[in-house]
Amino acid sequence: MAEITYREALNRAMDEEMARDAKVFILGEEVGEYDGAYKVSKGLLSKYGPGRVKDTPISELGFTGLGVGAALAGLRPIVEWMTHNFALLAIDQVVNNAAKMRQMSGGQLKVPIVFRGPNGPAEYLASQHSQAFASYWAHVPGLKVIAPATPADAYGLLKSAIRDDNPVVVLESEMMYAWKDEVPDEEFLVPIGKARVAKEGKDLTLVTFSKPIKIVIEAAAALVAKGVDAEVIDLRSIRPLDEGAVYDSVRKTGRCIVVDESWPVASVGSHVAWLVSKHCFDTLDAQVELVSGEDVPMPYNHALEIAAQPSVEKILAAARRVLYREDL
Amino acid sequence: MPFQKREFPNAFANLPKEKALALLETMVRIRAFESRVEELFLNRKIPGFVHLYIGEEAIASGVMAHLNKDDSITSTHRGHGHAIAKGARIDRMMAELYGKKTGYCKGKGGSMHIADFSVGMLGANGVVGGGYNIAVGAGISARIKKTDQVAVCFFGDGASNRGTFHEALNLAAVWKLPVLFVNENNQWASTTPTSFATSAVHIADRAKGYGIEGYTVDGNNVIEVYNAASALIEAARKGKGPAILECLTYRIKGHYVGDPERYRTKEEVQKHFTENDPIIRFSAYLKEKGMLDDAGLEAMKAAAVREVAAGEKFAEDSPYPDKEEALDDLFSFSPKEFPEVVR
C-alpha cells in the first residue's frame, strides 16, 4: 500500500477511468498543457491526447454547458472548475440543464457527468476566492454531491462518480491536495452515499465533511486528553446523505455537534443539525450545535480569515455546551 | 438595412416532387397542431404557458429536412414545430400538453420541455438561451466519437442577447465544431421588438465577431431556408465549422396564448399573416410549378387535422400519472457493472 497525496489519488482515478472507458474525457481551464491549475490532471494530456483532455477558454458557463450536452449525446465528461468560486457563472447549466433534464423529460435519458474542483476557504485569497458552496449544490434534486476528505476516498469516490449515470458534483479543496495517506494499490470504489466513522467514540458525535475533518479530528484528540470519547462521522457524500450513520451514532452518544465551513444560514450543516434534532429527539441529552464559518465574506488578513472559520477552539466551546462541562 | 446576402446553390431544384411536398406537409402539420393547441388552451383543456410557432413553420421544415435521425437539435420554449419537424409523434406531444402519463415526458415537461430524445432532440429549454451549450456539447461529442453528426441549435432574436450565446459561439468557433445556430428572428422578444433589445441590426452580423459565417434569409420562404441550411449543414458535416443562419420571420401569435398584445397593433399582425404566410407562399409556388393543386392542398390539410384530432383523442383517453410518479425519474439506476467495495 502506497502513501499518496489527495491530488495523486484524484489523478489516478481519472487516469484509470479514462483508460477503462473511451467515452470519458476531461475539459476545463488549463487541464491539458498546464497539467491543471492544481496539477490534478498531470500527465493525462500526453497519455490521452488533446481530443480527450481539452483545454478550454476562460468560459465556465460555456464549457460546463458543453459538458452537459456531451453527456446527453453519450459521452462521460469530467468538467474541471478551477475552483467552485467560478462555478457560480455556470450554476444555471448545472441546475437547469444537468440536474433537471432527465426528470423533466420523463426519464428519457441519462446525464453522466462529473463537475469537480476545489471548494471552500483556502489561504490569503479573500472573499471572491475563498468560499464554501456545498449547500448551493446540495439544494438541488437531481444532483449527487460528494466531499471526499482522504486520499483513499478521493480515489474511490471519484471513480464511482465517473461511472455514475447521473450528474455528480465533487467538492475538493486547494488545502487538501497535498494531504497524504495510504491508498491500497489494487483498484477499488467507494460507493456514493455511505458515511465513514473516522473515529469511534461513545460520549459525543462530531459530524463533518471535507476539509474540516482535520480540525474535527484534532478536537476529538483534545477531548480524549480530557477524558471525553467523541465519535467522528465523515459524511463523504452530501447527496445522497447517509442519515442512518449519523442517527446510529447520535442515538449512541446522545450529543451532536455538526461542523461545516460554509456560512451558517441554510447550509448543509444546518440541515444535518435539523435532521438530527428531528430524528434523534428522544435520545438527545443536549441541543444540537452547529460550528460553521462566520456569517461574513472571507477577509484577506490571515488572523481574520482564521477567525472567520471553524476552529478546534470553537468545536471545544460547543463541546462544553453540549456536555454541560465548563472544565473542558 | 440590407443584410449579408449569399446566393446558396439551389438544392431545392434537385428535390423530387414528393420531397418538395413533404416540406409543405411538415409545415401544414405544425400549423394544424398549433392551431388546435391554441383552441384547446382557450377551452381550458391545456394549462400552463403555451408559446405557438404559427407563422414560423418554414424554418423548422426547411432546416430539419437536412438532418438525419442521429443528428441532434436543441429546441426552445416555442418548440412544438421543432419537435414535429424532427419526427416526434403528434399524439404523444398532445398527451404531454395535457399532462398525461403517455406524453413524451410522462406529464413532467409540458409545453416548454416537449422532447423526443429518440429522434435526436436534446431537450427543449424553457430558459431563453439555454440550448446553445448543449448543442455545442453534441458537436464535441461528434468530434470525439469521430462521426459526421451535426447539431442544430434553434434560438430566438431575444436569446441572442444572452451571455450563453457568446460563450457557446466562441467555443464552437474556436474548436470548429459541427454546429449550425439557426436564429428564428420573429421580431419580438416576449413583448419587446428586436430593435429595442438587440444592438445588432441582424443577428447574423454577430458571426463576424466569432470569425464564422453568418447569413440572413427570408425565413418565411421555405426554399430559401432549405437552400441555405443545405449548404451550411453540409459544410458543418465536412468539418468546416459552425455558422449562424438567421431566418427572418414574424411572430403571428402573442408571446404566449392569452397574451393581450398591447405592444403592437392587430393591423400589423394581420398584414404579416395575410401577405407573408409561409404556407400560402409555398403552396402557391408549388401550384404554379404544377406540383400541387387545390384538391391536393385541401387533402393535405384535412389529413393533418385528422392526425391532430386523433392525437387529441389519444391525449383525452390517456390516464394521468399516479401521484407517486412525482418522485420518479430523478436518477438513472442502471444496473451496476462493477462491484462496490465499502470501505
PDB file of C-alpha atoms in Angstrom, chain B residues 188-326:
ATOM      1  CA  TRP B 188     -40.442  40.037 -30.957  1.00  0.00           C
ATOM      2  CA  ALA B 189     -38.640  39.018 -27.785  1.00  0.00           C
ATOM      3  CA  SER B 190     -41.574  38.457 -25.465  1.00  0.00           C
ATOM      4  CA  THR B 191     -43.138  41.944 -25.506  1.00  0.00           C
ATOM      5  CA  THR B 192     -40.192  43.904 -26.896  1.00  0.00           C
ATOM      6  CA  PRO B 193     -39.310  44.437 -30.555  1.00  0.00           C
ATOM      7  CA  THR B 194     -35.889  43.362 -31.794  1.00  0.00           C
ATOM      8  CA  SER B 195     -34.862  46.984 -32.321  1.00  0.00           C
ATOM      9  CA  PHE B 196     -35.474  47.694 -28.632  1.00  0.00           C
ATOM     10  CA  ALA B 197     -33.483  44.800 -27.260  1.00  0.00           C
ATOM     11  CA  THR B 198     -30.828  43.865 -29.778  1.00  0.00           C
ATOM     12  CA  SER B 199     -27.832  46.011 -30.682  1.00  0.00           C
ATOM     13  CA  ALA B 200     -27.086  44.270 -33.964  1.00  0.00           C
ATOM     14  CA  VAL B 201     -29.290  45.065 -36.937  1.00  0.00           C
ATOM     15  CA  HIS B 202     -29.091  41.442 -37.947  1.00  0.00           C
ATOM     16  CA  ILE B 203     -28.273  38.556 -35.648  1.00  0.00           C
ATOM     17  CA  ALA B 204     -26.148  37.061 -38.414  1.00  0.00           C
ATOM     18  CA  ASP B 205     -23.883  40.119 -38.222  1.00  0.00           C
ATOM     19  CA  ARG B 206     -22.670  38.841 -34.895  1.00  0.00           C
ATOM     20  CA  ALA B 207     -20.981  35.909 -36.651  1.00  0.00           C
ATOM     21  CA  LYS B 208     -18.186  38.244 -37.682  1.00  0.00           C
ATOM     22  CA  GLY B 209     -17.133  38.649 -34.069  1.00  0.00           C
ATOM     23  CA  TYR B 210     -16.525  34.914 -33.851  1.00  0.00           C
ATOM     24  CA  GLY B 211     -14.768  34.589 -37.173  1.00  0.00           C
ATOM     25  CA  ILE B 212     -17.521  32.414 -38.590  1.00  0.00           C
ATOM     26  CA  GLU B 213     -20.012  32.774 -41.408  1.00  0.00           C
ATOM     27  CA  GLY B 214     -23.414  34.274 -40.826  1.00  0.00           C
ATOM     28  CA  TYR B 215     -26.235  34.726 -43.311  1.00  0.00           C
ATOM     29  CA  THR B 216     -29.716  36.139 -43.239  1.00  0.00           C
ATOM     30  CA  VAL B 217     -32.518  34.617 -45.266  1.00  0.00           C
ATOM     31  CA  ASP B 218     -36.245  35.084 -45.630  1.00  0.00           C
ATOM     32  CA  GLY B 219     -37.442  32.642 -43.015  1.00  0.00           C
ATOM     33  CA  ASN B 220     -40.939  32.592 -44.449  1.00  0.00           C
ATOM     34  CA  ASN B 221     -39.649  31.262 -47.742  1.00  0.00           C
ATOM     35  CA  VAL B 222     -39.009  27.592 -47.162  1.00  0.00           C
ATOM     36  CA  ILE B 223     -36.979  27.299 -50.350  1.00  0.00           C
ATOM     37  CA  GLU B 224     -34.514  29.934 -49.160  1.00  0.00           C
ATOM     38  CA  VAL B 225     -34.269  28.295 -45.751  1.00  0.00           C
ATOM     39  CA  TYR B 226     -33.840  24.879 -47.350  1.00  0.00           C
ATOM     40  CA  ASN B 227     -31.050  26.005 -49.656  1.00  0.00           C
ATOM     41  CA  ALA B 228     -29.119  27.913 -47.007  1.00  0.00           C
ATOM     42  CA  ALA B 229     -29.434  25.114 -44.456  1.00  0.00           C
ATOM     43  CA  SER B 230     -28.332  22.608 -47.073  1.00  0.00           C
ATOM     44  CA  ALA B 231     -25.064  24.422 -47.703  1.00  0.00           C
ATOM     45  CA  LEU B 232     -24.298  25.275 -44.081  1.00  0.00           C
ATOM     46  CA  ILE B 233     -25.176  21.863 -42.622  1.00  0.00           C
ATOM     47  CA  GLU B 234     -23.150  20.141 -45.337  1.00  0.00           C
ATOM     48  CA  ALA B 235     -20.196  22.409 -44.535  1.00  0.00           C
ATOM     49  CA  ALA B 236     -20.503  21.649 -40.814  1.00  0.00           C
ATOM     50  CA  ARG B 237     -20.629  17.921 -41.577  1.00  0.00           C
ATOM     51  CA  LYS B 238     -17.423  18.231 -43.546  1.00  0.00           C
ATOM     52  CA  GLY B 239     -15.582  19.895 -40.673  1.00  0.00           C
ATOM     53  CA  LYS B 240     -15.799  23.483 -41.870  1.00  0.00           C
ATOM     54  CA  GLY B 241     -17.136  24.597 -38.504  1.00  0.00           C
ATOM     55  CA  PRO B 242     -20.173  26.419 -37.209  1.00  0.00           C
ATOM     56  CA  ALA B 243     -22.260  29.177 -38.773  1.00  0.00           C
ATOM     57  CA  ILE B 244     -25.230  31.353 -37.947  1.00  0.00           C
ATOM     58  CA  LEU B 245     -28.283  31.156 -40.169  1.00  0.00           C
ATOM     59  CA  GLU B 246     -30.672  33.961 -39.380  1.00  0.00           C
ATOM     60  CA  CYS B 247     -34.188  33.360 -40.636  1.00  0.00           C
ATOM     61  CA  LEU B 248     -36.339  36.473 -40.707  1.00  0.00           C
ATOM     62  CA  THR B 249     -39.900  35.725 -39.773  1.00  0.00           C
ATOM     63  CA  TYR B 250     -42.720  37.195 -37.752  1.00  0.00           C
ATOM     64  CA  ARG B 251     -44.416  36.001 -34.589  1.00  0.00           C
ATOM     65  CA  ILE B 252     -48.045  35.879 -35.642  1.00  0.00           C
ATOM     66  CA  LYS B 253     -49.381  34.947 -32.216  1.00  0.00           C
ATOM     67  CA  GLY B 254     -48.761  36.585 -28.853  1.00  0.00           C
ATOM     68  CA  HIS B 255     -45.738  35.656 -26.809  1.00  0.00           C
ATOM     69  CA  TYR B 256     -47.991  33.080 -25.146  1.00  0.00           C
ATOM     70  CA  VAL B 257     -51.570  32.074 -25.698  1.00  0.00           C
ATOM     71  CA  GLY B 258     -53.635  34.653 -23.810  1.00  0.00           C
ATOM     72  CA  ASP B 259     -51.102  37.465 -24.276  1.00  0.00           C
ATOM     73  CA  PRO B 260     -53.160  40.715 -24.527  1.00  0.00           C
ATOM     74  CA  GLU B 261     -50.536  42.042 -27.004  1.00  0.00           C
ATOM     75  CA  ARG B 262     -50.841  45.684 -26.014  1.00  0.00           C
ATOM     76  CA  TYR B 263     -47.418  46.350 -27.505  1.00  0.00           C
ATOM     77  CA  ARG B 264     -48.466  46.049 -31.170  1.00  0.00           C
ATOM     78  CA  THR B 265     -51.481  46.606 -33.373  1.00  0.00           C
ATOM     79  CA  LYS B 266     -53.784  43.958 -34.775  1.00  0.00           C
ATOM     80  CA  GLU B 267     -53.294  45.542 -38.190  1.00  0.00           C
ATOM     81  CA  GLU B 268     -49.537  44.936 -38.069  1.00  0.00           C
ATOM     82  CA  VAL B 269     -50.073  41.276 -37.226  1.00  0.00           C
ATOM     83  CA  GLN B 270     -52.798  40.782 -39.821  1.00  0.00           C
ATOM     84  CA  LYS B 271     -50.667  42.385 -42.522  1.00  0.00           C
ATOM     85  CA  HIS B 272     -47.859  39.912 -41.884  1.00  0.00           C
ATOM     86  CA  PHE B 273     -50.248  36.996 -41.780  1.00  0.00           C
ATOM     87  CA  THR B 274     -52.083  37.748 -44.995  1.00  0.00           C
ATOM     88  CA  GLU B 275     -49.091  38.916 -47.013  1.00  0.00           C
ATOM     89  CA  ASN B 276     -46.382  36.633 -45.705  1.00  0.00           C
ATOM     90  CA  ASP B 277     -47.830  33.324 -44.568  1.00  0.00           C
ATOM     91  CA  PRO B 278     -45.148  30.729 -45.366  1.00  0.00           C
ATOM     92  CA  ILE B 279     -47.733  28.065 -46.106  1.00  0.00           C
ATOM     93  CA  ILE B 280     -49.676  30.236 -48.551  1.00  0.00           C
ATOM     94  CA  ARG B 281     -46.471  31.333 -50.233  1.00  0.00           C
ATOM     95  CA  PHE B 282     -45.035  27.870 -50.655  1.00  0.00           C
ATOM     96  CA  SER B 283     -48.276  26.217 -51.726  1.00  0.00           C
ATOM     97  CA  ALA B 284     -48.757  28.973 -54.324  1.00  0.00           C
ATOM     98  CA  TYR B 285     -45.282  28.251 -55.628  1.00  0.00           C
ATOM     99  CA  LEU B 286     -45.942  24.520 -55.831  1.00  0.00           C
ATOM    100  CA  LYS B 287     -49.220  25.125 -57.626  1.00  0.00           C
ATOM    101  CA  GLU B 288     -47.500  27.422 -60.085  1.00  0.00           C
ATOM    102  CA  LYS B 289     -44.965  24.687 -60.777  1.00  0.00           C
ATOM    103  CA  GLY B 290     -47.723  22.156 -61.284  1.00  0.00           C
ATOM    104  CA  MET B 291     -46.709  20.044 -58.279  1.00  0.00           C
ATOM    105  CA  LEU B 292     -49.857  20.737 -56.278  1.00  0.00           C
ATOM    106  CA  ASP B 293     -53.485  21.606 -56.939  1.00  0.00           C
ATOM    107  CA  ASP B 294     -56.265  22.929 -54.712  1.00  0.00           C
ATOM    108  CA  ALA B 295     -57.627  19.470 -54.055  1.00  0.00           C
ATOM    109  CA  GLY B 296     -54.186  18.189 -53.126  1.00  0.00           C
ATOM    110  CA  LEU B 297     -53.638  21.044 -50.680  1.00  0.00           C
ATOM    111  CA  GLU B 298     -57.042  20.572 -49.081  1.00  0.00           C
ATOM    112  CA  ALA B 299     -56.417  16.850 -48.749  1.00  0.00           C
ATOM    113  CA  MET B 300     -53.068  17.544 -47.084  1.00  0.00           C
ATOM    114  CA  LYS B 301     -54.660  19.969 -44.634  1.00  0.00           C
ATOM    115  CA  ALA B 302     -57.524  17.600 -43.893  1.00  0.00           C
ATOM    116  CA  ALA B 303     -55.115  14.745 -43.188  1.00  0.00           C
ATOM    117  CA  ALA B 304     -53.190  16.970 -40.770  1.00  0.00           C
ATOM    118  CA  VAL B 305     -56.387  17.955 -38.973  1.00  0.00           C
ATOM    119  CA  ARG B 306     -57.358  14.285 -38.695  1.00  0.00           C
ATOM    120  CA  GLU B 307     -53.926  13.411 -37.283  1.00  0.00           C
ATOM    121  CA  VAL B 308     -54.212  16.171 -34.697  1.00  0.00           C
ATOM    122  CA  ALA B 309     -57.763  15.106 -33.820  1.00  0.00           C
ATOM    123  CA  ALA B 310     -56.554  11.546 -33.308  1.00  0.00           C
ATOM    124  CA  GLY B 311     -53.758  12.909 -31.155  1.00  0.00           C
ATOM    125  CA  GLU B 312     -56.250  14.896 -29.130  1.00  0.00           C
ATOM    126  CA  LYS B 313     -58.390  11.815 -28.592  1.00  0.00           C
ATOM    127  CA  PHE B 314     -55.306   9.866 -27.548  1.00  0.00           C
ATOM    128  CA  ALA B 315     -54.488  12.602 -25.044  1.00  0.00           C
ATOM    129  CA  GLU B 316     -58.071  12.769 -23.760  1.00  0.00           C
ATOM    130  CA  ASP B 317     -58.263   8.988 -23.366  1.00  0.00           C
ATOM    131  CA  SER B 318     -54.869   8.635 -21.710  1.00  0.00           C
ATOM    132  CA  PRO B 319     -54.567   8.336 -17.941  1.00  0.00           C
ATOM    133  CA  TYR B 320     -52.983  10.956 -15.734  1.00  0.00           C
ATOM    134  CA  PRO B 321     -49.836   9.867 -13.946  1.00  0.00           C
ATOM    135  CA  ASP B 322     -50.218   8.483 -10.441  1.00  0.00           C
ATOM    136  CA  LYS B 323     -49.298  10.931  -7.696  1.00  0.00           C
ATOM    137  CA  GLU B 324     -46.388   8.726  -6.699  1.00  0.00           C
ATOM    138  CA  GLU B 325     -44.786   9.373 -10.102  1.00  0.00           C
ATOM    139  CA  ALA B 326     -43.927  12.931  -9.000  1.00  0.00           C
TER     140      ALA B 326
END
